Amino acid sequence: MDSPEQTPPATGLSEQEAVSRLQAEGPNELPSSRARSIAAITWGILTEPMILLLAGAAIVYLLLGELRDSLILLASVLVVVGISLYQERKTERALEALRDLT
């Protein structure tokens, strides 16, 4: 691949070089992928090791009779899951918007 110094900025790539690169490397676009459902995103978040660890700790608190601590920890986990779900959906929409531009 040419470095920026090898491609003249005023003229850009020659037609032959552009066709050659298109055939060799394919189009310059984001890879398309199906949008994940909310359930799939939520499952991905719930199976993250830190979430599982915190949920396990909440269960241990519950088994030890610390209902208040268990509920506080579970509420915190739900807040983290909610924020993560929001961020994932926002990211998916941004990527879809970028794909639509090309």
PDB file of C-alpha atoms in Angstrom:
ATOM      1  CA  MET A   1       0.000   0.000   0.000  1.00  0.00           C
ATOM      2  CA  ASP A   2       1.287   3.430  -0.887  1.00  0.00           C
ATOM      3  CA  SER A   3       2.148   5.811   1.866  1.00  0.00           C
ATOM      4  CA  PRO A   4       0.580   9.286   1.720  1.00  0.00           C
ATOM      5  CA  GLU A   5       3.894  10.641   0.434  1.00  0.00           C
ATOM      6  CA  GLN A   6       3.740   8.348  -2.623  1.00  0.00           C
ATOM      7  CA  THR A   7       0.225   9.352  -3.689  1.00  0.00           C
ATOM      8  CA  PRO A   8       0.069  12.903  -5.035  1.00  0.00           C
ATOM      9  CA  PRO A   9      -2.662  14.772  -3.119  1.00  0.00           C
ATOM     10  CA  ALA A  10      -3.645  16.889  -6.108  1.00  0.00           C
ATOM     11  CA  THR A  11      -4.369  13.942  -8.400  1.00  0.00           C
ATOM     12  CA  GLY A  12      -4.927  11.026  -6.048  1.00  0.00           C
ATOM     13  CA  LEU A  13      -4.707   7.449  -7.276  1.00  0.00           C
ATOM     14  CA  SER A  14      -4.722   6.691 -10.966  1.00  0.00           C
ATOM     15  CA  GLU A  15      -7.803   4.903 -12.290  1.00  0.00           C
ATOM     16  CA  GLN A  16      -5.740   1.756 -12.820  1.00  0.00           C
ATOM     17  CA  GLU A  17      -4.369   1.843  -9.248  1.00  0.00           C
ATOM     18  CA  ALA A  18      -7.856   2.447  -7.816  1.00  0.00           C
ATOM     19  CA  VAL A  19      -9.293  -0.539  -9.714  1.00  0.00           C
ATOM     20  CA  SER A  20      -6.324  -2.675  -8.669  1.00  0.00           C
ATOM     21  CA  ARG A  21      -6.807  -1.810  -4.985  1.00  0.00           C
ATOM     22  CA  LEU A  22     -10.555  -2.353  -5.187  1.00  0.00           C
ATOM     23  CA  GLN A  23     -10.009  -5.846  -6.584  1.00  0.00           C
ATOM     24  CA  ALA A  24      -7.224  -6.677  -4.121  1.00  0.00           C
ATOM     25  CA  GLU A  25      -8.691  -5.230  -0.919  1.00  0.00           C
ATOM     26  CA  GLY A  26     -12.397  -4.808  -1.616  1.00  0.00           C
ATOM     27  CA  PRO A  27     -14.512  -1.719  -1.068  1.00  0.00           C
ATOM     28  CA  ASN A  28     -13.668   0.729   1.707  1.00  0.00           C
ATOM     29  CA  GLU A  29     -16.721   0.195   3.885  1.00  0.00           C
ATOM     30  CA  LEU A  30     -17.625  -1.008   7.334  1.00  0.00           C
ATOM     31  CA  PRO A  31     -18.412  -4.710   7.512  1.00  0.00           C
ATOM     32  CA  SER A  32     -22.144  -5.221   7.637  1.00  0.00           C
ATOM     33  CA  SER A  33     -23.667  -7.243  10.394  1.00  0.00           C
ATOM     34  CA  ARG A  34     -27.170  -7.885  11.574  1.00  0.00           C
ATOM     35  CA  ALA A  35     -28.291  -5.660  14.386  1.00  0.00           C
ATOM     36  CA  ARG A  36     -28.452  -7.586  17.647  1.00  0.00           C
ATOM     37  CA  SER A  37     -31.768  -7.765  19.443  1.00  0.00           C
ATOM     38  CA  ILE A  38     -32.199  -6.229  22.871  1.00  0.00           C
ATOM     39  CA  ALA A  39     -32.430  -9.744  24.318  1.00  0.00           C
ATOM     40  CA  ALA A  40     -29.093 -10.729  22.730  1.00  0.00           C
ATOM     41  CA  ILE A  41     -27.416  -7.566  24.003  1.00  0.00           C
ATOM     42  CA  THR A  42     -28.859  -8.094  27.491  1.00  0.00           C
ATOM     43  CA  TRP A  43     -27.700 -11.719  27.524  1.00  0.00           C
ATOM     44  CA  GLY A  44     -24.209 -10.607  26.528  1.00  0.00           C
ATOM     45  CA  ILE A  45     -24.135  -8.115  29.381  1.00  0.00           C
ATOM     46  CA  LEU A  46     -25.512 -10.586  31.936  1.00  0.00           C
ATOM     47  CA  THR A  47     -22.851 -13.162  31.054  1.00  0.00           C
ATOM     48  CA  GLU A  48     -19.935 -10.773  31.599  1.00  0.00           C
ATOM     49  CA  PRO A  49     -17.655 -12.068  34.365  1.00  0.00           C
ATOM     50  CA  MET A  50     -17.962  -8.987  36.594  1.00  0.00           C
ATOM     51  CA  ILE A  51     -21.770  -9.053  36.480  1.00  0.00           C
ATOM     52  CA  LEU A  52     -21.755 -12.770  37.290  1.00  0.00           C
ATOM     53  CA  LEU A  53     -19.354 -12.169  40.178  1.00  0.00           C
ATOM     54  CA  LEU A  54     -21.519  -9.399  41.630  1.00  0.00           C
ATOM     55  CA  ALA A  55     -24.686 -11.483  41.244  1.00  0.00           C
ATOM     56  CA  GLY A  56     -22.916 -14.384  42.957  1.00  0.00           C
ATOM     57  CA  ALA A  57     -21.896 -12.104  45.812  1.00  0.00           C
ATOM     58  CA  ALA A  58     -25.509 -10.974  46.168  1.00  0.00           C
ATOM     59  CA  ILE A  59     -26.595 -14.612  46.419  1.00  0.00           C
ATOM     60  CA  VAL A  60     -23.954 -15.258  49.081  1.00  0.00           C
ATOM     61  CA  TYR A  61     -25.219 -12.245  51.049  1.00  0.00           C
ATOM     62  CA  LEU A  62     -28.740 -13.620  50.757  1.00  0.00           C
ATOM     63  CA  LEU A  63     -27.645 -17.074  51.979  1.00  0.00           C
ATOM     64  CA  LEU A  64     -25.889 -15.449  54.936  1.00  0.00           C
ATOM     65  CA  GLY A  65     -29.126 -13.705  55.882  1.00  0.00           C
ATOM     66  CA  GLU A  66     -28.012 -10.225  54.832  1.00  0.00           C
ATOM     67  CA  LEU A  67     -31.148  -9.348  52.874  1.00  0.00           C
ATOM     68  CA  ARG A  68     -30.492  -5.600  52.841  1.00  0.00           C
ATOM     69  CA  ASP A  69     -26.939  -5.964  51.510  1.00  0.00           C
ATOM     70  CA  SER A  70     -28.103  -8.500  48.940  1.00  0.00           C
ATOM     71  CA  LEU A  71     -30.827  -6.201  47.635  1.00  0.00           C
ATOM     72  CA  ILE A  72     -28.467  -3.219  47.479  1.00  0.00           C
ATOM     73  CA  LEU A  73     -25.952  -5.250  45.483  1.00  0.00           C
ATOM     74  CA  LEU A  74     -28.636  -6.588  43.129  1.00  0.00           C
ATOM     75  CA  ALA A  75     -29.986  -3.066  42.615  1.00  0.00           C
ATOM     76  CA  SER A  76     -26.477  -1.890  41.768  1.00  0.00           C
ATOM     77  CA  VAL A  77     -26.095  -4.738  39.273  1.00  0.00           C
ATOM     78  CA  LEU A  78     -29.391  -3.763  37.644  1.00  0.00           C
ATOM     79  CA  VAL A  79     -28.212  -0.154  37.318  1.00  0.00           C
ATOM     80  CA  VAL A  80     -24.962  -1.298  35.692  1.00  0.00           C
ATOM     81  CA  VAL A  81     -26.861  -3.608  33.324  1.00  0.00           C
ATOM     82  CA  GLY A  82     -29.217  -0.765  32.402  1.00  0.00           C
ATOM     83  CA  ILE A  83     -26.382   1.652  31.675  1.00  0.00           C
ATOM     84  CA  SER A  84     -24.506  -0.987  29.673  1.00  0.00           C
ATOM     85  CA  LEU A  85     -27.627  -1.790  27.659  1.00  0.00           C
ATOM     86  CA  TYR A  86     -28.137   1.900  26.890  1.00  0.00           C
ATOM     87  CA  GLN A  87     -24.520   2.296  25.766  1.00  0.00           C
ATOM     88  CA  GLU A  88     -24.599  -0.836  23.594  1.00  0.00           C
ATOM     89  CA  ARG A  89     -27.796   0.282  21.838  1.00  0.00           C
ATOM     90  CA  LYS A  90     -26.340   3.746  21.300  1.00  0.00           C
ATOM     91  CA  THR A  91     -23.194   2.206  19.799  1.00  0.00           C
ATOM     92  CA  GLU A  92     -25.222  -0.061  17.501  1.00  0.00           C
ATOM     93  CA  ARG A  93     -27.235   2.923  16.243  1.00  0.00           C
ATOM     94  CA  ALA A  94     -24.041   4.922  15.618  1.00  0.00           C
ATOM     95  CA  LEU A  95     -22.510   2.071  13.618  1.00  0.00           C
ATOM     96  CA  GLU A  96     -25.711   1.683  11.617  1.00  0.00           C
ATOM     97  CA  ALA A  97     -25.678   5.406  10.845  1.00  0.00           C
ATOM     98  CA  LEU A  98     -22.067   5.116   9.642  1.00  0.00           C
ATOM     99  CA  ARG A  99     -23.009   2.177   7.419  1.00  0.00           C
ATOM    100  CA  ASP A 100     -25.879   4.188   5.951  1.00  0.00           C
ATOM    101  CA  LEU A 101     -23.482   6.986   4.994  1.00  0.00           C
ATOM    102  CA  THR A 102     -21.474   4.681   2.741  1.00  0.00           C
TER     103      THR A 102
END
